[in-house]
PDB file of C-alpha atoms in Angstrom:
ATOM      1  CA  MET O  29     -15.946 -31.643  10.450  1.00  0.00           C
ATOM      2  CA  ALA O  30     -15.579 -28.377  12.361  1.00  0.00           C
ATOM      3  CA  THR O  31     -13.314 -25.741  10.861  1.00  0.00           C
ATOM      4  CA  THR O  32     -13.039 -23.595  13.994  1.00  0.00           C
ATOM      5  CA  THR O  33     -13.384 -23.983  17.728  1.00  0.00           C
ATOM      6  CA  SER O  34     -16.141 -22.168  19.570  1.00  0.00           C
ATOM      7  CA  PRO O  35     -14.924 -19.259  21.703  1.00  0.00           C
ATOM      8  CA  ALA O  36     -14.678 -19.401  25.481  1.00  0.00           C
ATOM      9  CA  LYS O  37     -17.648 -17.012  25.662  1.00  0.00           C
ATOM     10  CA  ILE O  38     -20.410 -17.111  23.057  1.00  0.00           C
ATOM     11  CA  THR O  39     -21.383 -13.673  21.815  1.00  0.00           C
ATOM     12  CA  VAL O  40     -23.991 -12.261  19.462  1.00  0.00           C
ATOM     13  CA  PRO O  41     -21.398 -11.759  16.662  1.00  0.00           C
ATOM     14  CA  HIS O  42     -20.299 -15.384  17.046  1.00  0.00           C
ATOM     15  CA  VAL O  43     -23.866 -16.672  16.720  1.00  0.00           C
ATOM     16  CA  ARG O  44     -24.440 -14.442  13.713  1.00  0.00           C
ATOM     17  CA  SER O  45     -21.312 -15.867  12.068  1.00  0.00           C
ATOM     18  CA  CYS O  46     -22.502 -19.466  12.440  1.00  0.00           C
ATOM     19  CA  LYS O  47     -23.519 -19.723   8.813  1.00  0.00           C
ATOM     20  CA  PRO O  48     -21.616 -22.023   6.405  1.00  0.00           C
ATOM     21  CA  SER O  49     -21.721 -19.327   3.728  1.00  0.00           C
ATOM     22  CA  GLN O  50     -19.662 -17.067   5.976  1.00  0.00           C
ATOM     23  CA  ARG O  51     -16.955 -19.693   6.368  1.00  0.00           C
ATOM     24  CA  GLN O  52     -16.698 -19.117  10.110  1.00  0.00           C
ATOM     25  CA  THR O  53     -17.762 -22.551  11.334  1.00  0.00           C
ATOM     26  CA  ASP O  54     -19.355 -25.740  10.116  1.00  0.00           C
ATOM     27  CA  LEU O  55     -20.761 -26.549  13.552  1.00  0.00           C
ATOM     28  CA  PRO O  56     -24.528 -26.174  13.951  1.00  0.00           C
ATOM     29  CA  LEU O  57     -25.676 -24.069  16.892  1.00  0.00           C
ATOM     30  CA  VAL O  58     -26.921 -25.980  19.931  1.00  0.00           C
ATOM     31  CA  ALA O  59     -29.592 -24.293  22.048  1.00  0.00           C
ATOM     32  CA  LEU O  60     -31.593 -25.371  25.091  1.00  0.00           C
ATOM     33  CA  THR O  61     -33.991 -23.651  27.444  1.00  0.00           C
ATOM     34  CA  ALA O  62     -33.370 -23.060  31.135  1.00  0.00           C
ATOM     35  CA  TYR O  63     -35.470 -21.339  33.775  1.00  0.00           C
ATOM     36  CA  ASP O  64     -33.340 -21.527  36.927  1.00  0.00           C
ATOM     37  CA  PHE O  65     -29.746 -21.401  38.169  1.00  0.00           C
ATOM     38  CA  THR O  66     -29.268 -25.156  38.555  1.00  0.00           C
ATOM     39  CA  MET O  67     -30.472 -26.163  35.091  1.00  0.00           C
ATOM     40  CA  ALA O  68     -28.654 -23.228  33.500  1.00  0.00           C
ATOM     41  CA  ARG O  69     -25.370 -24.265  35.079  1.00  0.00           C
ATOM     42  CA  LEU O  70     -25.786 -27.861  33.911  1.00  0.00           C
ATOM     43  CA  VAL O  71     -26.623 -27.124  30.267  1.00  0.00           C
ATOM     44  CA  ASP O  72     -23.867 -24.511  30.153  1.00  0.00           C
ATOM     45  CA  LYS O  73     -21.351 -27.096  31.374  1.00  0.00           C
ATOM     46  CA  ALA O  74     -22.618 -29.391  28.606  1.00  0.00           C
ATOM     47  CA  GLY O  75     -21.318 -26.871  26.078  1.00  0.00           C
ATOM     48  CA  VAL O  76     -24.528 -25.540  24.536  1.00  0.00           C
ATOM     49  CA  ASP O  77     -24.123 -22.318  22.567  1.00  0.00           C
ATOM     50  CA  VAL O  78     -27.384 -20.595  23.451  1.00  0.00           C
ATOM     51  CA  VAL O  79     -29.467 -20.782  26.608  1.00  0.00           C
ATOM     52  CA  LEU O  80     -32.983 -19.475  26.030  1.00  0.00           C
ATOM     53  CA  VAL O  81     -35.050 -18.356  28.978  1.00  0.00           C
ATOM     54  CA  GLY O  82     -38.255 -19.265  27.212  1.00  0.00           C
ATOM     55  CA  ASP O  83     -41.768 -18.140  28.006  1.00  0.00           C
ATOM     56  CA  SER O  84     -42.387 -21.881  27.716  1.00  0.00           C
ATOM     57  CA  LEU O  85     -41.829 -21.700  31.476  1.00  0.00           C
ATOM     58  CA  GLY O  86     -45.524 -20.878  31.631  1.00  0.00           C
ATOM     59  CA  MET O  87     -46.272 -24.449  30.618  1.00  0.00           C
ATOM     60  CA  VAL O  88     -43.391 -26.544  31.992  1.00  0.00           C
ATOM     61  CA  VAL O  89     -42.786 -24.600  35.229  1.00  0.00           C
ATOM     62  CA  GLN O  90     -46.095 -22.891  36.023  1.00  0.00           C
ATOM     63  CA  GLY O  91     -48.456 -25.559  34.666  1.00  0.00           C
ATOM     64  CA  GLU O  92     -50.361 -23.250  32.334  1.00  0.00           C
ATOM     65  CA  THR O  93     -51.826 -24.557  29.077  1.00  0.00           C
ATOM     66  CA  THR O  94     -50.262 -21.778  26.971  1.00  0.00           C
ATOM     67  CA  THR O  95     -47.429 -19.249  27.228  1.00  0.00           C
ATOM     68  CA  LEU O  96     -49.824 -16.287  27.276  1.00  0.00           C
ATOM     69  CA  PRO O  97     -50.137 -15.779  31.081  1.00  0.00           C
ATOM     70  CA  VAL O  98     -46.375 -15.284  31.568  1.00  0.00           C
ATOM     71  CA  THR O  99     -45.547 -11.756  32.700  1.00  0.00           C
ATOM     72  CA  LEU O 100     -42.528  -9.541  32.100  1.00  0.00           C
ATOM     73  CA  GLU O 101     -41.730  -9.551  35.822  1.00  0.00           C
ATOM     74  CA  GLN O 102     -41.634 -13.346  35.793  1.00  0.00           C
ATOM     75  CA  MET O 103     -39.358 -13.378  32.757  1.00  0.00           C
ATOM     76  CA  ILE O 104     -36.971 -10.930  34.414  1.00  0.00           C
ATOM     77  CA  TYR O 105     -36.871 -13.064  37.562  1.00  0.00           C
ATOM     78  CA  HIS O 106     -36.159 -16.310  35.723  1.00  0.00           C
ATOM     79  CA  THR O 107     -33.630 -14.645  33.419  1.00  0.00           C
ATOM     80  CA  ARG O 108     -31.712 -13.334  36.422  1.00  0.00           C
ATOM     81  CA  CYS O 109     -31.626 -16.860  37.882  1.00  0.00           C
ATOM     82  CA  VAL O 110     -30.317 -18.282  34.604  1.00  0.00           C
ATOM     83  CA  THR O 111     -27.632 -15.678  34.005  1.00  0.00           C
ATOM     84  CA  ARG O 112     -26.164 -16.429  37.427  1.00  0.00           C
ATOM     85  CA  GLY O 113     -25.579 -20.024  36.312  1.00  0.00           C
ATOM     86  CA  VAL O 114     -24.188 -19.429  32.813  1.00  0.00           C
ATOM     87  CA  GLY O 115     -20.537 -18.716  32.098  1.00  0.00           C
ATOM     88  CA  ARG O 116     -20.095 -19.576  28.414  1.00  0.00           C
ATOM     89  CA  ALA O 117     -23.391 -19.690  26.522  1.00  0.00           C
ATOM     90  CA  LEU O 118     -25.274 -16.718  25.111  1.00  0.00           C
ATOM     91  CA  VAL O 119     -28.345 -16.047  27.261  1.00  0.00           C
ATOM     92  CA  VAL O 120     -31.417 -14.972  25.302  1.00  0.00           C
ATOM     93  CA  ALA O 121     -34.664 -14.011  27.039  1.00  0.00           C
ATOM     94  CA  ASP O 122     -38.119 -14.371  25.550  1.00  0.00           C
ATOM     95  CA  MET O 123     -40.295 -11.278  25.466  1.00  0.00           C
ATOM     96  CA  PRO O 124     -43.676 -12.405  26.832  1.00  0.00           C
ATOM     97  CA  PHE O 125     -47.085 -11.709  25.322  1.00  0.00           C
ATOM     98  CA  LEU O 126     -48.067  -8.008  25.296  1.00  0.00           C
ATOM     99  CA  SER O 127     -44.629  -6.851  26.461  1.00  0.00           C
ATOM    100  CA  TYR O 128     -43.775  -5.627  22.947  1.00  0.00           C
ATOM    101  CA  GLN O 129     -46.863  -5.678  20.711  1.00  0.00           C
ATOM    102  CA  THR O 130     -48.688  -2.604  22.003  1.00  0.00           C
ATOM    103  CA  SER O 131     -46.108   0.105  21.203  1.00  0.00           C
ATOM    104  CA  LEU O 132     -42.463   0.714  20.380  1.00  0.00           C
ATOM    105  CA  GLU O 133     -42.037   2.420  23.733  1.00  0.00           C
ATOM    106  CA  ARG O 134     -43.370  -0.627  25.564  1.00  0.00           C
ATOM    107  CA  ALA O 135     -41.113  -2.924  23.532  1.00  0.00           C
ATOM    108  CA  ILE O 136     -38.022  -0.837  24.257  1.00  0.00           C
ATOM    109  CA  GLU O 137     -38.741  -0.707  27.978  1.00  0.00           C
ATOM    110  CA  SER O 138     -39.461  -4.436  28.190  1.00  0.00           C
ATOM    111  CA  ALA O 139     -36.394  -5.468  26.224  1.00  0.00           C
ATOM    112  CA  GLY O 140     -34.210  -3.034  28.136  1.00  0.00           C
ATOM    113  CA  ARG O 141     -35.338  -4.451  31.464  1.00  0.00           C
ATOM    114  CA  LEU O 142     -34.580  -8.011  30.355  1.00  0.00           C
ATOM    115  CA  LEU O 143     -31.002  -6.903  29.632  1.00  0.00           C
ATOM    116  CA  LYS O 144     -30.567  -4.454  32.528  1.00  0.00           C
ATOM    117  CA  GLU O 145     -32.345  -6.356  35.310  1.00  0.00           C
ATOM    118  CA  GLY O 146     -32.345  -9.894  33.927  1.00  0.00           C
ATOM    119  CA  GLY O 147     -28.796  -9.870  32.630  1.00  0.00           C
ATOM    120  CA  ALA O 148     -29.652 -11.335  29.220  1.00  0.00           C
ATOM    121  CA  ALA O 149     -27.420 -10.596  26.232  1.00  0.00           C
ATOM    122  CA  ALA O 150     -30.314 -10.601  23.755  1.00  0.00           C
ATOM    123  CA  VAL O 151     -34.081 -10.920  23.525  1.00  0.00           C
ATOM    124  CA  LYS O 152     -36.341 -13.068  21.361  1.00  0.00           C
ATOM    125  CA  LEU O 153     -39.714 -11.987  20.061  1.00  0.00           C
ATOM    126  CA  GLU O 154     -42.326 -13.639  17.869  1.00  0.00           C
ATOM    127  CA  GLY O 155     -43.557 -12.348  14.531  1.00  0.00           C
ATOM    128  CA  GLY O 156     -42.237 -11.419  11.115  1.00  0.00           C
ATOM    129  CA  VAL O 157     -43.425  -8.626   8.866  1.00  0.00           C
ATOM    130  CA  ALA O 158     -45.707  -7.211  11.576  1.00  0.00           C
ATOM    131  CA  MET O 159     -42.815  -6.967  14.041  1.00  0.00           C
ATOM    132  CA  ALA O 160     -40.127  -5.707  11.650  1.00  0.00           C
ATOM    133  CA  ASP O 161     -40.315  -2.081  12.796  1.00  0.00           C
ATOM    134  CA  THR O 162     -40.083  -3.154  16.423  1.00  0.00           C
ATOM    135  CA  ILE O 163     -37.054  -5.345  15.755  1.00  0.00           C
ATOM    136  CA  ALA O 164     -35.365  -2.549  13.794  1.00  0.00           C
ATOM    137  CA  ARG O 165     -35.870  -0.018  16.594  1.00  0.00           C
ATOM    138  CA  LEU O 166     -34.519  -2.374  19.255  1.00  0.00           C
ATOM    139  CA  VAL O 167     -31.476  -3.142  17.124  1.00  0.00           C
ATOM    140  CA  GLN O 168     -30.902   0.593  16.584  1.00  0.00           C
ATOM    141  CA  LEU O 169     -30.694   0.910  20.371  1.00  0.00           C
ATOM    142  CA  ASP O 170     -28.098  -1.901  20.559  1.00  0.00           C
ATOM    143  CA  ILE O 171     -30.535  -4.467  21.924  1.00  0.00           C
ATOM    144  CA  PRO O 172     -29.756  -7.690  20.004  1.00  0.00           C
ATOM    145  CA  VAL O 173     -32.867  -9.500  18.753  1.00  0.00           C
ATOM    146  CA  MET O 174     -33.472 -13.132  17.846  1.00  0.00           C
ATOM    147  CA  GLY O 175     -36.544 -13.551  15.664  1.00  0.00           C
ATOM    148  CA  HIS O 176     -39.143 -16.324  15.762  1.00  0.00           C
ATOM    149  CA  VAL O 177     -41.455 -17.244  12.875  1.00  0.00           C
ATOM    150  CA  GLY O 178     -43.581 -20.183  11.810  1.00  0.00           C
ATOM    151  CA  MET O 179     -45.485 -21.756  14.663  1.00  0.00           C
ATOM    152  CA  THR O 180     -45.466 -18.919  17.176  1.00  0.00           C
ATOM    153  CA  PRO O 181     -46.937 -20.045  20.525  1.00  0.00           C
ATOM    154  CA  GLN O 182     -48.239 -16.571  21.406  1.00  0.00           C
ATOM    155  CA  SER O 183     -50.491 -16.829  18.319  1.00  0.00           C
ATOM    156  CA  ILE O 184     -52.063 -20.083  19.466  1.00  0.00           C
ATOM    157  CA  HIS O 185     -55.640 -18.805  19.233  1.00  0.00           C
ATOM    158  CA  ARG O 186     -55.266 -17.637  15.630  1.00  0.00           C
ATOM    159  CA  MET O 187     -53.662 -20.951  14.680  1.00  0.00           C
ATOM    160  CA  GLY O 188     -56.246 -23.006  16.558  1.00  0.00           C
ATOM    161  CA  GLY O 189     -53.629 -24.819  18.611  1.00  0.00           C
ATOM    162  CA  PHE O 190     -49.970 -25.793  18.367  1.00  0.00           C
ATOM    163  CA  LYS O 191     -50.148 -26.763  14.709  1.00  0.00           C
ATOM    164  CA  THR O 192     -47.543 -26.993  11.956  1.00  0.00           C
ATOM    165  CA  GLN O 193     -47.482 -23.844   9.818  1.00  0.00           C
ATOM    166  CA  GLY O 194     -46.480 -23.397   6.188  1.00  0.00           C
ATOM    167  CA  LYS O 195     -48.150 -26.547   4.885  1.00  0.00           C
ATOM    168  CA  THR O 196     -50.410 -24.588   2.554  1.00  0.00           C
ATOM    169  CA  HIS O 197     -49.787 -22.004  -0.160  1.00  0.00           C
ATOM    170  CA  ARG O 198     -51.564 -18.761  -0.935  1.00  0.00           C
ATOM    171  CA  ASN O 199     -54.476 -18.716  -3.314  1.00  0.00           C
ATOM    172  CA  GLY O 200     -53.428 -16.262  -5.983  1.00  0.00           C
ATOM    173  CA  GLY O 201     -51.959 -13.086  -4.515  1.00  0.00           C
ATOM    174  CA  GLU O 202     -53.972 -13.124  -1.306  1.00  0.00           C
ATOM    175  CA  THR O 203     -51.925 -12.842   1.881  1.00  0.00           C
ATOM    176  CA  LYS O 204     -52.558 -15.771   4.171  1.00  0.00           C
ATOM    177  CA  ALA O 205     -51.127 -15.937   7.676  1.00  0.00           C
ATOM    178  CA  GLY O 206     -49.355 -19.221   8.207  1.00  0.00           C
ATOM    179  CA  SER O 207     -48.881 -19.933   4.516  1.00  0.00           C
ATOM    180  CA  TRP O 208     -45.566 -21.101   3.059  1.00  0.00           C
ATOM    181  CA  GLU O 209     -45.038 -17.790   1.264  1.00  0.00           C
ATOM    182  CA  GLN O 210     -45.931 -15.669   4.287  1.00  0.00           C
ATOM    183  CA  ILE O 211     -43.455 -17.466   6.522  1.00  0.00           C
ATOM    184  CA  VAL O 212     -40.707 -16.904   3.945  1.00  0.00           C
ATOM    185  CA  GLU O 213     -41.608 -13.200   3.891  1.00  0.00           C
ATOM    186  CA  ASP O 214     -41.649 -13.111   7.693  1.00  0.00           C
ATOM    187  CA  ALA O 215     -38.159 -14.615   7.919  1.00  0.00           C
ATOM    188  CA  LEU O 216     -36.790 -12.192   5.318  1.00  0.00           C
ATOM    189  CA  ALA O 217     -38.385  -9.261   7.152  1.00  0.00           C
ATOM    190  CA  VAL O 218     -36.811 -10.342  10.438  1.00  0.00           C
ATOM    191  CA  GLU O 219     -33.392 -10.480   8.785  1.00  0.00           C
ATOM    192  CA  ALA O 220     -33.840  -7.134   7.043  1.00  0.00           C
ATOM    193  CA  ALA O 221     -34.829  -5.535  10.346  1.00  0.00           C
ATOM    194  CA  GLY O 222     -31.473  -6.505  11.838  1.00  0.00           C
ATOM    195  CA  ALA O 223     -32.102  -9.672  13.865  1.00  0.00           C
ATOM    196  CA  PHE O 224     -28.935 -11.723  14.384  1.00  0.00           C
ATOM    197  CA  SER O 225     -30.732 -15.089  14.074  1.00  0.00           C
ATOM    198  CA  VAL O 226     -34.229 -16.515  13.752  1.00  0.00           C
ATOM    199  CA  VAL O 227     -36.051 -19.488  15.232  1.00  0.00           C
ATOM    200  CA  LEU O 228     -38.091 -21.538  12.747  1.00  0.00           C
ATOM    201  CA  GLU O 229     -40.668 -23.517  14.687  1.00  0.00           C
ATOM    202  CA  GLY O 230     -43.176 -26.071  13.491  1.00  0.00           C
ATOM    203  CA  VAL O 231     -42.679 -25.741   9.731  1.00  0.00           C
ATOM    204  CA  PRO O 232     -42.113 -28.408   7.050  1.00  0.00           C
ATOM    205  CA  PRO O 233     -38.436 -29.373   6.644  1.00  0.00           C
ATOM    206  CA  GLU O 234     -38.536 -28.280   3.004  1.00  0.00           C
ATOM    207  CA  LEU O 235     -39.689 -24.802   4.017  1.00  0.00           C
ATOM    208  CA  ALA O 236     -37.027 -24.570   6.733  1.00  0.00           C
ATOM    209  CA  SER O 237     -34.414 -25.580   4.162  1.00  0.00           C
ATOM    210  CA  GLU O 238     -35.601 -22.930   1.704  1.00  0.00           C
ATOM    211  CA  ILE O 239     -35.525 -20.180   4.343  1.00  0.00           C
ATOM    212  CA  THR O 240     -32.114 -21.278   5.618  1.00  0.00           C
ATOM    213  CA  GLY O 241     -30.763 -21.016   2.081  1.00  0.00           C
ATOM    214  CA  LYS O 242     -32.218 -17.523   1.597  1.00  0.00           C
ATOM    215  CA  LEU O 243     -30.992 -15.953   4.837  1.00  0.00           C
ATOM    216  CA  ALA O 244     -27.519 -14.708   5.698  1.00  0.00           C
ATOM    217  CA  ILE O 245     -28.309 -15.024   9.422  1.00  0.00           C
ATOM    218  CA  PRO O 246     -28.505 -18.398  11.192  1.00  0.00           C
ATOM    219  CA  THR O 247     -31.766 -20.291  11.456  1.00  0.00           C
ATOM    220  CA  ILE O 248     -32.429 -22.304  14.607  1.00  0.00           C
ATOM    221  CA  GLY O 249     -35.029 -24.995  14.136  1.00  0.00           C
ATOM    222  CA  ILE O 250     -37.491 -26.736  16.405  1.00  0.00           C
ATOM    223  CA  ALA O 251     -39.751 -29.296  14.767  1.00  0.00           C
ATOM    224  CA  ALA O 252     -38.389 -28.006  11.464  1.00  0.00           C
ATOM    225  CA  GLY O 253     -36.110 -30.757  10.190  1.00  0.00           C
ATOM    226  CA  THR O 254     -32.318 -30.870  10.108  1.00  0.00           C
ATOM    227  CA  ALA O 255     -31.456 -28.284   7.451  1.00  0.00           C
ATOM    228  CA  CYS O 256     -31.339 -25.319   9.834  1.00  0.00           C
ATOM    229  CA  ASP O 257     -28.100 -23.790  11.104  1.00  0.00           C
ATOM    230  CA  GLY O 258     -28.907 -24.965  14.619  1.00  0.00           C
ATOM    231  CA  GLU O 259     -31.558 -26.576  16.765  1.00  0.00           C
ATOM    232  CA  ILE O 260     -33.292 -25.804  20.033  1.00  0.00           C
ATOM    233  CA  LEU O 261     -35.369 -27.871  22.433  1.00  0.00           C
ATOM    234  CA  VAL O 262     -37.104 -27.320  25.748  1.00  0.00           C
ATOM    235  CA  SER O 263     -34.727 -28.859  28.274  1.00  0.00           C
ATOM    236  CA  TYR O 264     -37.547 -30.437  30.302  1.00  0.00           C
ATOM    237  CA  ASP O 265     -38.735 -32.266  27.176  1.00  0.00           C
ATOM    238  CA  LEU O 266     -35.206 -33.330  26.251  1.00  0.00           C
ATOM    239  CA  LEU O 267     -34.654 -34.815  29.717  1.00  0.00           C
ATOM    240  CA  GLY O 268     -37.980 -36.623  29.956  1.00  0.00           C
ATOM    241  CA  LEU O 269     -39.304 -34.479  32.795  1.00  0.00           C
ATOM    242  CA  THR O 270     -42.601 -33.570  31.150  1.00  0.00           C
ATOM    243  CA  HIS O 271     -44.008 -37.107  30.798  1.00  0.00           C
ATOM    244  CA  ASP O 272     -47.246 -37.071  28.794  1.00  0.00           C
ATOM    245  CA  LEU O 273     -46.901 -33.327  28.073  1.00  0.00           C
ATOM    246  CA  CYS O 274     -43.869 -33.867  25.840  1.00  0.00           C
ATOM    247  CA  PRO O 275     -44.502 -32.950  22.161  1.00  0.00           C
ATOM    248  CA  PRO O 276     -44.415 -35.935  19.785  1.00  0.00           C
ATOM    249  CA  PHE O 277     -41.551 -34.494  17.690  1.00  0.00           C
ATOM    250  CA  VAL O 278     -39.116 -34.424  20.633  1.00  0.00           C
ATOM    251  CA  GLN O 279     -36.320 -36.976  20.899  1.00  0.00           C
ATOM    252  CA  GLN O 280     -35.974 -37.629  24.621  1.00  0.00           C
ATOM    253  CA  TYR O 281     -32.358 -38.224  25.599  1.00  0.00           C
ATOM    254  CA  ALA O 282     -33.131 -39.260  29.178  1.00  0.00           C
ATOM    255  CA  GLN O 283     -36.061 -40.296  31.352  1.00  0.00           C
ATOM    256  CA  LEU O 284     -35.278 -38.229  34.415  1.00  0.00           C
ATOM    257  CA  GLY O 285     -38.933 -37.906  35.303  1.00  0.00           C
ATOM    258  CA  GLU O 286     -39.066 -41.592  36.193  1.00  0.00           C
ATOM    259  CA  SER O 287     -35.780 -41.283  38.093  1.00  0.00           C
ATOM    260  CA  VAL O 288     -37.206 -38.431  40.177  1.00  0.00           C
ATOM    261  CA  ILE O 289     -40.314 -40.437  40.992  1.00  0.00           C
ATOM    262  CA  GLN O 290     -38.285 -43.483  41.974  1.00  0.00           C
ATOM    263  CA  ALA O 291     -35.923 -41.441  44.135  1.00  0.00           C
ATOM    264  CA  ALA O 292     -38.830 -39.752  45.913  1.00  0.00           C
ATOM    265  CA  GLU O 293     -40.487 -43.140  46.464  1.00  0.00           C
ATOM    266  CA  ARG O 294     -37.281 -44.542  47.974  1.00  0.00           C
ATOM    267  CA  PHE O 295     -36.933 -41.525  50.236  1.00  0.00           C
ATOM    268  CA  GLY O 296     -40.555 -41.856  51.309  1.00  0.00           C
ATOM    269  CA  ALA O 297     -40.066 -45.541  52.106  1.00  0.00           C
ATOM    270  CA  ASP O 298     -37.009 -44.768  54.256  1.00  0.00           C
ATOM    271  CA  VAL O 299     -38.809 -42.002  56.126  1.00  0.00           C
ATOM    272  CA  ARG O 300     -41.796 -44.221  56.852  1.00  0.00           C
ATOM    273  CA  ALA O 301     -39.484 -47.021  57.994  1.00  0.00           C
ATOM    274  CA  ARG O 302     -37.550 -44.528  60.163  1.00  0.00           C
ATOM    275  CA  VAL O 303     -34.292 -45.439  58.440  1.00  0.00           C
ATOM    276  CA  SER O 304     -31.495 -43.166  59.651  1.00  0.00           C
ATOM    277  CA  ARG O 305     -29.743 -41.084  56.981  1.00  0.00           C
ATOM    278  CA  GLY O 306     -27.098 -39.550  59.263  1.00  0.00           C
ATOM    279  CA  ARG O 307     -26.923 -36.354  61.248  1.00  0.00           C
ATOM    280  CA  PHE O 308     -26.049 -32.804  60.313  1.00  0.00           C
ATOM    281  CA  ASP O 309     -23.517 -32.502  63.131  1.00  0.00           C
ATOM    282  CA  LYS O 310     -21.319 -35.559  62.518  1.00  0.00           C
ATOM    283  CA  THR O 311     -18.814 -34.545  65.207  1.00  0.00           C
ATOM    284  CA  ALA O 312     -21.324 -34.795  68.066  1.00  0.00           C
TER     285      ALA O 312
END
């Protein structure tokens, strides 16, 4: 049962407080992606807490096979579209590949543009220990950061595909990217650097539960079980718009893809049959 009511406008401090240990709320955070004004307005009206302008747009909007081709200019454009449609939710924008990894200066400029030109309230970037200094510098400049560890799509080539991470343990003291222990360290590093929340993607539920218990900031899971402090999904997957591209872990809550096809087929049949659908000037 909820102990408090969500505010009229979701802010970074509110999201940060969504941790049972802080006694602010017992309600898990609800997050969905959006890439345009229309979808953003709809999910915002549904009462989601966070709207993520994800670089997943590379796959579900642009038809790419990975998120890597997405550019900063494209992210700014889509973020601006989304922020125009959102009144309540916190808008977070993904930082695309190579917009923050090459230097602190590049990261600051990229993140600043997503806030200044895109209108986002926060940015999300992938990586743990390796990105801690970058996160800390952005936070020092009052740019709120959401972290992202575990299965990080921008690391697809290292991982050999979109594969669950954290299933194996280190051998002795050797550091192993993608190991259970390394993901724990990554999450702790993200928190220590000042991130206000962290996405845990594609990790075993037991690992997500362990990390959630260790962190004072909220964890937002995707394909990570139900122990996180919130959950996020790609809206196109949730709505059944991606058909055979939908990941197997996604619970589809609608089959709008089939509805779109059927509606287009009906329209096509009417056009070919020359069925009148009215006139623009009804007073003539």
